[in-house]
Short mmCIF file of C-alpha atoms and ligand atoms in Angstrom, two decimals:
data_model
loop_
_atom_site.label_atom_id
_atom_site.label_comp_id
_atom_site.label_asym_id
_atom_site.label_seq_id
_atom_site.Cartn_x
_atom_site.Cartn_y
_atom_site.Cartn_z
CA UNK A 209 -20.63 -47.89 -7.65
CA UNK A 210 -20.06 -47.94 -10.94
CA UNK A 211 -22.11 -46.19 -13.71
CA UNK A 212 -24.02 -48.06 -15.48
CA UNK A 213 -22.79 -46.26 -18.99
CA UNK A 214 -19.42 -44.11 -19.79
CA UNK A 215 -20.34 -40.55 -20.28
CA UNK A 216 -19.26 -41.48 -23.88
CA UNK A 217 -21.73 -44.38 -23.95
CA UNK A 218 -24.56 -42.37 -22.67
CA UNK A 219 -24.17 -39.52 -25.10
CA UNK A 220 -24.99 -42.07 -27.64
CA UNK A 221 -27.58 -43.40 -26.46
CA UNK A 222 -29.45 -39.65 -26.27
CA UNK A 223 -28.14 -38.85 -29.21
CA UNK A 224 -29.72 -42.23 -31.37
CA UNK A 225 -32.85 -41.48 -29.29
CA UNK A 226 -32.23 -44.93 -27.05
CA UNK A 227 -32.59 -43.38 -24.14
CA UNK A 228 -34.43 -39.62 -23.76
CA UNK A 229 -33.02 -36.68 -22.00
CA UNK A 230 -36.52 -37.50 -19.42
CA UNK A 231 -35.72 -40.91 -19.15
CA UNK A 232 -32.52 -39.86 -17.83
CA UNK A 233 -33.06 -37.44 -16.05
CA UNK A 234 -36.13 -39.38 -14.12
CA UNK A 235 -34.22 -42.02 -13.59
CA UNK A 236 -31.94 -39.92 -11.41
CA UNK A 237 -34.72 -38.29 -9.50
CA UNK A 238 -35.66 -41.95 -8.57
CA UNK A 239 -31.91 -42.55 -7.35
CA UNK A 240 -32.22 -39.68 -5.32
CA UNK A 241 -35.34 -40.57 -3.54
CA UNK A 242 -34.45 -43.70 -2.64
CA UNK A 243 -31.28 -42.70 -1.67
CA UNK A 244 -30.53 -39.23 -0.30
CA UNK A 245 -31.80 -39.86 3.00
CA UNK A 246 -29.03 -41.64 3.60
CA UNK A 247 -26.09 -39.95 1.71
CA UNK A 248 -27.61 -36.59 1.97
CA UNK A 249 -25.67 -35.77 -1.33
CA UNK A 250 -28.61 -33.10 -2.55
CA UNK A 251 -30.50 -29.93 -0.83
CA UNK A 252 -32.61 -28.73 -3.09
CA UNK A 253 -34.08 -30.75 -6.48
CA UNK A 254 -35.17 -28.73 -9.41
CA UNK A 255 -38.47 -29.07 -9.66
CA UNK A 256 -38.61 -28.22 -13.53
CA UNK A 257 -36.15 -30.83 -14.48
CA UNK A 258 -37.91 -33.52 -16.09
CA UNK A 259 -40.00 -30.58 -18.44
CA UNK A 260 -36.36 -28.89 -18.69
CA UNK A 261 -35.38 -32.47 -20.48
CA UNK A 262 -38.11 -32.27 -22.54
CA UNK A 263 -37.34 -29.39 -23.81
CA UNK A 264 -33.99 -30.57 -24.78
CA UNK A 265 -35.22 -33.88 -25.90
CA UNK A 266 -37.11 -31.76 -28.61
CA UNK A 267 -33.76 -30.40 -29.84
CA UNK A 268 -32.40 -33.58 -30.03
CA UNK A 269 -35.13 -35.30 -32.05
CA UNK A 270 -34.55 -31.73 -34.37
CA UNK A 271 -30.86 -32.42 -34.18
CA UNK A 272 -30.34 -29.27 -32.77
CA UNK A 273 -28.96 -29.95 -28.95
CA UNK A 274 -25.42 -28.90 -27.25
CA UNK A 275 -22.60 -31.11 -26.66
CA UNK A 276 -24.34 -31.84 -22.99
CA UNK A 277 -27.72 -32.72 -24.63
CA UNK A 278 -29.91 -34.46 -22.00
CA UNK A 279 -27.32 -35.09 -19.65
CA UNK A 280 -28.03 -34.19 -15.71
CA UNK A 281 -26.50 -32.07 -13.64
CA UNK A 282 -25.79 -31.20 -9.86
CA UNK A 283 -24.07 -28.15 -9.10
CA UNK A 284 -22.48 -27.10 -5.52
CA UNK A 285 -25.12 -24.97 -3.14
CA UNK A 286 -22.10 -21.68 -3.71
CA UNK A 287 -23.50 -21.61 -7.32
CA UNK A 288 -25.55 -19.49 -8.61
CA UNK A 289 -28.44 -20.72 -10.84
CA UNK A 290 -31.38 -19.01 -11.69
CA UNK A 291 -34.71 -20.01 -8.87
CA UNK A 292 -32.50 -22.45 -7.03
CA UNK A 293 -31.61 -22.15 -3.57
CA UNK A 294 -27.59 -20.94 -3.43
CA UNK A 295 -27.33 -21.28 0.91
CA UNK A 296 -23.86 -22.82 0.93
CA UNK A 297 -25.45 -25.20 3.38
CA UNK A 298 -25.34 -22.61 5.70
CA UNK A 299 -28.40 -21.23 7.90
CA UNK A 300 -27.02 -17.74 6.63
CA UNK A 301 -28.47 -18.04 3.12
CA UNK A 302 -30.94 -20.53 3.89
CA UNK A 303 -34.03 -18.46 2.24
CA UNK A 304 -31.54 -17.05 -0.48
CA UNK A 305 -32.44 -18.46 -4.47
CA UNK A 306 -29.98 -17.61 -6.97
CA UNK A 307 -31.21 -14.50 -9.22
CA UNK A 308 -28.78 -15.22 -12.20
CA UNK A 309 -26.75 -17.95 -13.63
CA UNK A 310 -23.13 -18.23 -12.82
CA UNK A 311 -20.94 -18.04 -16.08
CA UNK A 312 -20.60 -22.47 -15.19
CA UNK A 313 -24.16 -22.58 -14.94
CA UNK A 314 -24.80 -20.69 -18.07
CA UNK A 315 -22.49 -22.94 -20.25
CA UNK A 316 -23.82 -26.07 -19.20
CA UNK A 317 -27.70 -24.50 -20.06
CA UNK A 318 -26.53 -22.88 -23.46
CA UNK A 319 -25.01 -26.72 -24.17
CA UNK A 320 -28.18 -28.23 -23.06
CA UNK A 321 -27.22 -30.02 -19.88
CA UNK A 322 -29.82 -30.20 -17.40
CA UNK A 323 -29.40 -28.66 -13.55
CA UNK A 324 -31.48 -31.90 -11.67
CA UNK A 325 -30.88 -30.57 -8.01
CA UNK A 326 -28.19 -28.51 -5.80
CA UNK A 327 -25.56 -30.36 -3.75
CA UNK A 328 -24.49 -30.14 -0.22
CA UNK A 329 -20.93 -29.35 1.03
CA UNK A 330 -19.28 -27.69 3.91
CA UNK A 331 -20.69 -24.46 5.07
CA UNK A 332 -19.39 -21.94 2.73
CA UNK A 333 -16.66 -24.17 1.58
CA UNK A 334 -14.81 -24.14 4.89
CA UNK A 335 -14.15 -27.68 5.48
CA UNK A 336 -12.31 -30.67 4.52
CA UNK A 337 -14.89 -33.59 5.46
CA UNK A 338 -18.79 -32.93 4.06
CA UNK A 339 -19.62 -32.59 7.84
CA UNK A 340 -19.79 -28.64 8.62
CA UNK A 341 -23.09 -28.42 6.71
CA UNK A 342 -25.84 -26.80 8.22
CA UNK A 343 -28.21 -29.37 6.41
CA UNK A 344 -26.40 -32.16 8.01
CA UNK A 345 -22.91 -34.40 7.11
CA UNK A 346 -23.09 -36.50 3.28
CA UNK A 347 -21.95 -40.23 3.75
CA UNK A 348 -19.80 -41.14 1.52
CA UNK A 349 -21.37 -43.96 -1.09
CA UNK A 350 -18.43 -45.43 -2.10
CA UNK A 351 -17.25 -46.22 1.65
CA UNK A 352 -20.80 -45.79 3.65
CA UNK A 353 -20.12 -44.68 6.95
CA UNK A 354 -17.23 -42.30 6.36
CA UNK A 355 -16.44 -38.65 5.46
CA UNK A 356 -17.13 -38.17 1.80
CA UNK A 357 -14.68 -36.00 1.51
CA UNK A 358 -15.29 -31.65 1.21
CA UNK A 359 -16.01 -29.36 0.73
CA UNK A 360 -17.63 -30.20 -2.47
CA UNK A 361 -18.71 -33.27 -0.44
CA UNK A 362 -22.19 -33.62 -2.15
CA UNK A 363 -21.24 -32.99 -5.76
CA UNK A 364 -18.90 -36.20 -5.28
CA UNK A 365 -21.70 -38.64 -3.23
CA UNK A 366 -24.19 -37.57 -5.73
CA UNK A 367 -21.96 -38.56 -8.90
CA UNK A 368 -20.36 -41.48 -6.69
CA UNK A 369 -24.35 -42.63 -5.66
CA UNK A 370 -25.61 -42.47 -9.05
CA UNK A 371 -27.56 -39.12 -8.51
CA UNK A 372 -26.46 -37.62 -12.03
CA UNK A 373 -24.00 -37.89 -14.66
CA UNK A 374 -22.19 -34.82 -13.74
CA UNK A 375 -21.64 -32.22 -10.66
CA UNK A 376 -19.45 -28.98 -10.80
CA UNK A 377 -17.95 -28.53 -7.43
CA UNK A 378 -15.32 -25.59 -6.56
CA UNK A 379 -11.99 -25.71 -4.94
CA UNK A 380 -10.18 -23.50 -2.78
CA UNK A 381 -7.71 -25.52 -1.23
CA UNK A 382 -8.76 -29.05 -2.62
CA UNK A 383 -12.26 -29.35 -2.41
CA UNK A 384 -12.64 -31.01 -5.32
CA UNK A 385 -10.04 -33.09 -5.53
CA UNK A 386 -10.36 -34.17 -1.80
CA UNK A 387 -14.10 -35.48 -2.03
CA UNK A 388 -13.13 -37.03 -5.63
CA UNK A 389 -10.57 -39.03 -3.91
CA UNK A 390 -12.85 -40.32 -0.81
CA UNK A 391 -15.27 -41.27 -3.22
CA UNK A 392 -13.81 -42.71 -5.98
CA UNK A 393 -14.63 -40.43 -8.71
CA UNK A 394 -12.38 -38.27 -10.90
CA UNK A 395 -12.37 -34.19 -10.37
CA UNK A 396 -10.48 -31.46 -12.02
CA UNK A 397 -9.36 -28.62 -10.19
CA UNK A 398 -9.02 -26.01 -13.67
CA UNK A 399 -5.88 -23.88 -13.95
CA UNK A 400 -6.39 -20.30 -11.56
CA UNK A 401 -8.50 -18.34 -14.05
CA UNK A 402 -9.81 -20.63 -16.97
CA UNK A 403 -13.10 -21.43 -15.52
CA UNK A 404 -15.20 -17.94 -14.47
CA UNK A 405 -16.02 -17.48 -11.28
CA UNK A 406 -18.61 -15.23 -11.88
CA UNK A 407 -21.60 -16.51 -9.63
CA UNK A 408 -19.67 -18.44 -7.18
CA UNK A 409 -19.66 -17.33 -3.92
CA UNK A 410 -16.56 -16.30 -2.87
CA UNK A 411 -14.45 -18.95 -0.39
CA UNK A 412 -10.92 -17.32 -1.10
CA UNK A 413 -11.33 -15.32 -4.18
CA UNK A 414 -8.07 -15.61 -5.65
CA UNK A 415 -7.75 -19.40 -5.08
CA UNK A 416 -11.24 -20.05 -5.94
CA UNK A 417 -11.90 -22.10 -9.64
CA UNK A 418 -14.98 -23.89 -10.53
CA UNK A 419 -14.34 -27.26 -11.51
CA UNK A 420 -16.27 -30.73 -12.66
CA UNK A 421 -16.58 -33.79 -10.85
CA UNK A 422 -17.67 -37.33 -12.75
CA UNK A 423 -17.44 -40.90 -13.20
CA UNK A 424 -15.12 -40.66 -15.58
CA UNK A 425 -12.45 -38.43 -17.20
CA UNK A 426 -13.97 -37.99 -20.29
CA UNK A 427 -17.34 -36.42 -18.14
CA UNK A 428 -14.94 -34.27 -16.75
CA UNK A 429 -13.52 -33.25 -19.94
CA UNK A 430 -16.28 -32.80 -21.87
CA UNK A 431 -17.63 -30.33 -18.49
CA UNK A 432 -13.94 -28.39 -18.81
CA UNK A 433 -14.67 -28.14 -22.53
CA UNK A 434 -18.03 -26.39 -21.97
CA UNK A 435 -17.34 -23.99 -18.73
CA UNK A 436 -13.85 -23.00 -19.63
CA UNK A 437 -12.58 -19.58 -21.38
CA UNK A 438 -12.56 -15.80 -20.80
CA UNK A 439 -15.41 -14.03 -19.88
CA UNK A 440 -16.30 -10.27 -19.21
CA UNK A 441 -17.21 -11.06 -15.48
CA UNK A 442 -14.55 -12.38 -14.73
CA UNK A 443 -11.20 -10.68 -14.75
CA UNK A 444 -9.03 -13.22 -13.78
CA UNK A 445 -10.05 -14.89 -16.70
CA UNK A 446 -7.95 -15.19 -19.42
CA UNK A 447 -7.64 -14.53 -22.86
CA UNK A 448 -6.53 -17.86 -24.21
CA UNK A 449 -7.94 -20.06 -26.67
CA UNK A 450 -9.85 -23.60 -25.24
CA UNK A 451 -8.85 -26.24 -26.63
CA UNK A 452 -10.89 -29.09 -28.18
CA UNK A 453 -9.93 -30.82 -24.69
CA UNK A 454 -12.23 -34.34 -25.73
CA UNK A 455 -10.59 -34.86 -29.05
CA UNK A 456 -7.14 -34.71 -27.43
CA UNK A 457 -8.25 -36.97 -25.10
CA UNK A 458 -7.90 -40.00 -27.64
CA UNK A 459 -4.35 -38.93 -28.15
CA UNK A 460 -2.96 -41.00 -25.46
CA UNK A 461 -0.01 -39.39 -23.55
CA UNK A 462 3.46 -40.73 -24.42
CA UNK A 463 7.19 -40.37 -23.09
CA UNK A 464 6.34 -37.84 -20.58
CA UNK A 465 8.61 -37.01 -17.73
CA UNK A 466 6.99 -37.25 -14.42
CA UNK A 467 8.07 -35.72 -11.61
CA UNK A 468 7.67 -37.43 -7.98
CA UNK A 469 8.64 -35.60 -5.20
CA UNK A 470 10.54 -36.93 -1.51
CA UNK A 471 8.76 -34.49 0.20
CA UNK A 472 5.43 -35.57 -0.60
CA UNK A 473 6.74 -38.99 0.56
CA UNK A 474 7.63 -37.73 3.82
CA UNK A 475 4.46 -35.80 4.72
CA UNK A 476 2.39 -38.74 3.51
CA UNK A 477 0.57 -40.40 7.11
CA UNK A 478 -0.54 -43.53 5.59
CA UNK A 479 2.31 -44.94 4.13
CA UNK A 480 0.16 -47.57 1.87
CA UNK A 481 -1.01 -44.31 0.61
CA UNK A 482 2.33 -43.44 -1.13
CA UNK A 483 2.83 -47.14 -1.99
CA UNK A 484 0.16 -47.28 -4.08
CA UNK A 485 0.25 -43.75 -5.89
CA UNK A 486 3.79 -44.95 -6.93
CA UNK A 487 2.76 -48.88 -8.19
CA UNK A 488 -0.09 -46.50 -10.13
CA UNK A 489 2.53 -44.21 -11.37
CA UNK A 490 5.14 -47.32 -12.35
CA UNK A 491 2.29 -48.71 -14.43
CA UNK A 492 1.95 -45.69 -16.12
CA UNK A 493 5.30 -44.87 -16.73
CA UNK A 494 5.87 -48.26 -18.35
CA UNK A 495 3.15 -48.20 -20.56
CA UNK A 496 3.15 -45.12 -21.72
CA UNK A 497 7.48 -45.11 -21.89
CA UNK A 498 7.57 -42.04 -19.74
CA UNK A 499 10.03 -41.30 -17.01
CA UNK A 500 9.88 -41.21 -13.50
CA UNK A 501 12.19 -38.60 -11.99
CA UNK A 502 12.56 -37.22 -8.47
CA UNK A 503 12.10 -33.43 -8.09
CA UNK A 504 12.49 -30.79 -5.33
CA UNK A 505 9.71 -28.69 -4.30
CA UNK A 506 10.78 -26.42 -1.99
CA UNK A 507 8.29 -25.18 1.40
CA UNK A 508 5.90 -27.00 0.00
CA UNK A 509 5.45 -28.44 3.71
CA UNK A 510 4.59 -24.97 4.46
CA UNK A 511 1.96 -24.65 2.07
CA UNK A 512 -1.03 -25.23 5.07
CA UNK A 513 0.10 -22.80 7.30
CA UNK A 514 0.91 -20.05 3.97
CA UNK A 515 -2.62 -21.05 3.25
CA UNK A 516 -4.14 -20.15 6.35
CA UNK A 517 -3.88 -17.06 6.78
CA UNK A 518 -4.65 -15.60 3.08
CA UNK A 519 -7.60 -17.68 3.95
CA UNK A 520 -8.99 -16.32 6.73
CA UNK A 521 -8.29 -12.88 5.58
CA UNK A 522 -10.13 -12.98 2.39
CA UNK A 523 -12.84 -15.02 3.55
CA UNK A 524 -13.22 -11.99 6.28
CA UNK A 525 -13.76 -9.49 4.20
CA UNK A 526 -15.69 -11.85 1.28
CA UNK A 527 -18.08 -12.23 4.23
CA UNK A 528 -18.76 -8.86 5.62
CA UNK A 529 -21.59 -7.96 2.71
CA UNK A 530 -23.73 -10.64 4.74
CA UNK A 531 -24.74 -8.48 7.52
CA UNK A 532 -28.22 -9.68 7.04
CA UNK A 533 -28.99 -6.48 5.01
CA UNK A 534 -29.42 -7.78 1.57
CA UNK A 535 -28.46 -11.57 1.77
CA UNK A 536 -30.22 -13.50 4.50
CA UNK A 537 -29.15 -13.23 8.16
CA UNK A 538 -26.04 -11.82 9.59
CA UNK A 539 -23.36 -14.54 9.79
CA UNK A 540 -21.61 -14.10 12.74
CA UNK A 541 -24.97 -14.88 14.34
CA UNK A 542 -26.43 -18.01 12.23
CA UNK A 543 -22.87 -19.27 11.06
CA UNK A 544 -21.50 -22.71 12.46
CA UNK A 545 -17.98 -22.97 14.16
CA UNK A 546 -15.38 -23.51 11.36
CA UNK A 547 -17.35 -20.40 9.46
CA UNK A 548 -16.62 -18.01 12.65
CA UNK A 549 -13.15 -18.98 13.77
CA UNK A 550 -12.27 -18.02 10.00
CA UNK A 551 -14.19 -14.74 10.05
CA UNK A 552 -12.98 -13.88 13.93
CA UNK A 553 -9.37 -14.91 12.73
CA UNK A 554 -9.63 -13.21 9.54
CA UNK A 555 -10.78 -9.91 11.23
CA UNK A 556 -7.53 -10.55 14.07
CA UNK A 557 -5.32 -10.84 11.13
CA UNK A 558 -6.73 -8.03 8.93
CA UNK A 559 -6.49 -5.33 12.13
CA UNK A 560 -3.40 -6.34 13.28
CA UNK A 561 -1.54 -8.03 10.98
CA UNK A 562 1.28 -8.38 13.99
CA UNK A 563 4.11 -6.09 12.07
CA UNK A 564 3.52 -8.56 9.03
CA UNK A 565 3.76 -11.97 11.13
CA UNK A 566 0.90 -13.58 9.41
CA UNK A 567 -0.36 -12.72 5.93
CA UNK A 568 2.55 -10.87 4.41
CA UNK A 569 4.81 -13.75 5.77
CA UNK A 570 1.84 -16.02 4.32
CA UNK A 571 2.24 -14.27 0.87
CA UNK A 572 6.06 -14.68 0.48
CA UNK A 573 5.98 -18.21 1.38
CA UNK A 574 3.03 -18.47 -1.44
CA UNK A 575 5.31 -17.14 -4.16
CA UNK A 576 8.29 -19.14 -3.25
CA UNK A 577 6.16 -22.28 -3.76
CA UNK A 578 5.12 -21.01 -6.74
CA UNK A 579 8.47 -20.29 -7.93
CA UNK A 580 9.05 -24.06 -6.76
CA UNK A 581 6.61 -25.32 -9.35
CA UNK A 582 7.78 -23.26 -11.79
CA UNK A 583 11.11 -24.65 -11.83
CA UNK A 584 10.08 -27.64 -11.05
CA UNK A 585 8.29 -28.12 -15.00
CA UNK A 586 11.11 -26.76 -16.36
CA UNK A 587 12.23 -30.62 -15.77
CA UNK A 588 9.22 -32.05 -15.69
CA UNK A 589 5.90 -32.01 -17.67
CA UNK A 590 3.79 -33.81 -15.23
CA UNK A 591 3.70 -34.24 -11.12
CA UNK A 592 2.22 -36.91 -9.77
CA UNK A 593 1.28 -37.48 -5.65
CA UNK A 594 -1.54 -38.55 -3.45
CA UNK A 595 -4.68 -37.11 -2.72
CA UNK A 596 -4.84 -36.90 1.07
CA UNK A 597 -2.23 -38.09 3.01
CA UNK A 598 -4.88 -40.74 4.94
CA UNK A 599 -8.03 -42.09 4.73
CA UNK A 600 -11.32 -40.83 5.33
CA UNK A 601 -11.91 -40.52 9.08
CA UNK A 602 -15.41 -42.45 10.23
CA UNK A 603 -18.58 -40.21 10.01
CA UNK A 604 -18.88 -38.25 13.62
CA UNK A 605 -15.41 -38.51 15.06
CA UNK A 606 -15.09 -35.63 17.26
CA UNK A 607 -11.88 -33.53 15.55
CA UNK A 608 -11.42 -31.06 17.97
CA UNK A 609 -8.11 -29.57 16.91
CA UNK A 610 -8.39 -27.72 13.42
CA UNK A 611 -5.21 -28.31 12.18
CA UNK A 612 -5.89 -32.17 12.02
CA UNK A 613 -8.56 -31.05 9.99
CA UNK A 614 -6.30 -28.68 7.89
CA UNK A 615 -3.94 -31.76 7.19
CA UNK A 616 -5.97 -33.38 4.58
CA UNK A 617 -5.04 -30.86 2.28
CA UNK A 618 -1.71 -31.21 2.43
CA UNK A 619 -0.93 -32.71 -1.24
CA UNK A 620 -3.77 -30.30 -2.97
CA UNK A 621 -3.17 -26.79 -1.52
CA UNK A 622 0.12 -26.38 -3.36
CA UNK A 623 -1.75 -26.23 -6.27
CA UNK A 624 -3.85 -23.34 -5.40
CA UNK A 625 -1.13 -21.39 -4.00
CA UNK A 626 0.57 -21.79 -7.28
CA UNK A 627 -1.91 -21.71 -9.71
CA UNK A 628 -1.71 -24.00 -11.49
CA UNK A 629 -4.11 -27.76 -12.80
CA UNK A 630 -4.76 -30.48 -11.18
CA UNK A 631 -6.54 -33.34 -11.26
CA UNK A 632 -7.76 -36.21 -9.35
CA UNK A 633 -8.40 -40.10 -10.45
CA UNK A 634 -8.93 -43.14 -8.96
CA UNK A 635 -5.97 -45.21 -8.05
CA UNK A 636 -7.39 -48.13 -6.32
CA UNK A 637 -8.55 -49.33 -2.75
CA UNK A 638 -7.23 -49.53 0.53
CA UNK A 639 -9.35 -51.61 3.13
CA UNK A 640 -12.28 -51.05 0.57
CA UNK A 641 -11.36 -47.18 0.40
CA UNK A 642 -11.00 -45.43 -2.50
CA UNK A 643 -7.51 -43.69 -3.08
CA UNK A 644 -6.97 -41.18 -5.66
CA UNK A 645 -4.24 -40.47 -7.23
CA UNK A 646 -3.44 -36.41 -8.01
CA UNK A 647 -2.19 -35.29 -11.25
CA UNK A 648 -0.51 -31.61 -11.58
CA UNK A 649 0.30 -29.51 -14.71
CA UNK A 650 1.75 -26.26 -15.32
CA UNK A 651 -1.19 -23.66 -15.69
CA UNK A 652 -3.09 -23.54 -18.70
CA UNK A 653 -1.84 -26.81 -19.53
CA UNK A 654 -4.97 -28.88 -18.99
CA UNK A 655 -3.93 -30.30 -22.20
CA UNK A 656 -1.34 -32.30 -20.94
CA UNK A 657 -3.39 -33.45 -18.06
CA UNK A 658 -6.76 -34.41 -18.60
CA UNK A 659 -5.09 -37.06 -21.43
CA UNK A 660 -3.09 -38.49 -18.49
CA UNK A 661 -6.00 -38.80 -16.06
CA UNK A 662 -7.76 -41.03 -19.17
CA UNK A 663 -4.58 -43.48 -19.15
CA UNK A 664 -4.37 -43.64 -15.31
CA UNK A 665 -7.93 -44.26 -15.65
CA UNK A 666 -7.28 -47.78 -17.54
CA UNK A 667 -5.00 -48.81 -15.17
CA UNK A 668 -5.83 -48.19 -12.00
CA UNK A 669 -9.12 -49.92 -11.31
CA UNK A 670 -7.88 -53.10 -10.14
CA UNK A 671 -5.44 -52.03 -7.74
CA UNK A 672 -6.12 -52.69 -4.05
CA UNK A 673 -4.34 -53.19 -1.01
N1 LIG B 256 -10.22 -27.65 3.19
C1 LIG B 256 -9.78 -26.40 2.69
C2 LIG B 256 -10.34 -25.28 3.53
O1 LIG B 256 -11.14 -25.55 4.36
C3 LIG B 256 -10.20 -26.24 1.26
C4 LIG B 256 -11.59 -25.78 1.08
C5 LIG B 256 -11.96 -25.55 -0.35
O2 LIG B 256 -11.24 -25.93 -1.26
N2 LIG B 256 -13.08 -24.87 -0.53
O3 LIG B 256 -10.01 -24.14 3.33
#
């Protein structure tokens, strides 16, 4: 499913005028009628978009655009934008259009890229497979027939089908990086607090980032570039400088020391999985004369169940303003099943709290992973694991215990828990599948990252079990 340009390529080509910010945007529209009925990557398209790109293709011709000029967009149904629908494929907020522009959503306008259509994804962002939306599961376009991946499960398919050049998805818990993986395409999970989260709807607000999903890394560089950096509505944002991340892209990344870890070895299902994350990982080691060494993270085999609970709690009381007042229906009446077992658990675990069994317990065994990473980069600059420790399950198996559910995002809740980047390329195929291979960095070191994802990039193509 490859693009037919680079993101570097097509930038050109709007810029020199060969191809219009209409053109490509109604090109796009055309991939998404023929094709959404089956991947049922988008909800909603933006009816304005093709006189949006006209607009922009005016600036262009005045040289006068934004680093994004005339590229197209699909953002994740928990984002705000201005006269879209923002449901979070949920029957909650079905009727509910976005009456501002998330901080994201702003950036990519102010830079002139243009929002073509909003994505589906797992109800609220509770999910792990693209199928708990109330608008129906997303195939996946790069394996047709299985889970795409979630929850940003339609901001993947639609980059992965063709359906735009780039889609911001968010990530609690891996929902970026998950669907990136399933799909083939690459997605960056931003350091906790460089991306705003003003005008996402909250999953689990102090795990929740914003991040960019595209065909390749420099798409997803170029989208950090634009929606990264402090902002007044956002308070977890900080006040730290964003680099020019594109331009150190070309600076390939040299003698690094990259840290692999047992653990992740062990908790890995598919074995062929691990095999090929570390042949990925060799290749890049040896061209780029970096190190491979083995590190300890301790608990980080507990990092599901110290998710959980912070989880459910949060998302309990994020959830309580929809009592059908102001936004849409109530949702313990119009949710779907993983939506209420969080809220019902969440309220359990908020009243009780069991003399500090769950979510205090939950909260120490956060920090001590945390403190695991930390120490973990003082040896290491870079950490490199799977995805998912398996492959995407086939569309419409019946999963009826959670926690196998939970398990995908074994390798990409650590992360969140900690803080810190990560990021997700392709490493190759098993039985046709994409695999993708994770990249972490110490926070606020996207830096470091992003120019690693680029060389994996180059290598890992061809690989296939
Ligand atoms: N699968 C995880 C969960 O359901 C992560 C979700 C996310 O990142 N939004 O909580």
């Amino acid at each position: 499913m490859a693009a037919a340009y680079s993101t570097q390529q097509k930038l050109e080509q709007l810029r020199k005028g060969k191809l219009t910010a209409a053109e490509n945007v109604k090109e796009f529209l055309d991939v998404i009628k023929r094709k959404n009925r089956q991947v049922n990557a988008i909800l909603h398209v933006n009816g304005n978009a093709v006189a949006e790109a006209e607009a922009v293709d005016k600036k262009i011709r005045i040289g006068k655009a934004g680093k994004l000029a005339g590229l197209a967009i699909v953002v994740k149904s928990n984002i705000s934008v201005i006269g879209l629908p923002v449901s979070c494929a949920s029957k909650t907020l079905e009727n509910y259009y976005g009456t501002f522009d998330a901080d994201a959503v702003a950036k990519i306008k102010a830079e002139d890229g243009i929002i073509i259509g909003m994505a589906n994804m797992d109800e609220f962002a509770c999910g792990s497979s693209g199928e708990s939306s109330a608008f129906g599961p997303t195939d996946n376009p790069a394996a047709p027939g299985r889970i795409p991946g979630g929850t940003s499960s339609g901001s993947a398919a639609a980059v992965a089908a063709g359906m735009c050049d780039i889609a911001l998805g968010s990530d609690t818990g891996g929902s970026i990086r998950n669907p990136a993986s399933h799909c083939g395409v690459v997605g960056v999970k931003p350091s906790y607090g460089r991306v705003s989260r003003y005008g996402l709807v909250d999953m689990t607000m102090s795990f929740d980032q914003i991040g960019p999903l595209s065909n390749d890394v420099h798409g997803a560089t170029l989208m950090m570039e634009t929606i990264a950096g402090k902002s007044g509505n956002d308070a977890a944002t900080i006040e730290k400088k964003v680099p020019a991340y594109t331009s150190i892209l070309q600076k390939s990344a040299k003698g690094l020391r990259i840290g692999m870890c047992p653990e992740f070895e062990a908790m890995c299902t598919d074995k062929r999985i691990y095999k090929l994350i570390e042949d990925v990982a060799g290749k890049f080691a040896a061209t780029t004369k970096s190190a491979i060494k083995k590190i300890k993270l301790p608990h980080v085999d507990l990092a599901i169940q110290a998710y959980y609970p912070i989880v459910y709690v949060e998302f309990f009381s994020g959830t309580r303003k929809f009592d059908g007042r102001k936004y849409g229906k109530k949702i313990e009446e119009s949710c779907g099943e993983e939506v209420l077992r969080r809220i019902l658990g969440g309220m359990e675990i908020s009243r009780a709290e069991y003399h500090g069994t769950y979510y205090r317990k939950a909260l120490k065994a956060k920090k001590l992973i945390s403190e695991g990473f930390e120490k973990a980069f003082k040896d290491v600059d870079i950490i490199i694991s799977p995805t998912t420790p398996m492959l995407p399950h086939k569309l419409g198996t019946k999963i009826t215990d959670p926690r196998i559910m939970y398990a995908y995002d074994a390798y990409t809740i650590p992360a969140n828990l900690a803080g810190i980047c990560a990021g997700v390329v392709n490493a190759g195929k098993i039985e046709g599948i994409p695999v993708g291979l994770q990249v972490m960095a110490p926070a606020f070191k996207e830096e470091l990252m992003l120019p690693v994802m680029a060389e994996i990039e180059k290598h890992s193509e061809k690989q296939s079990l």
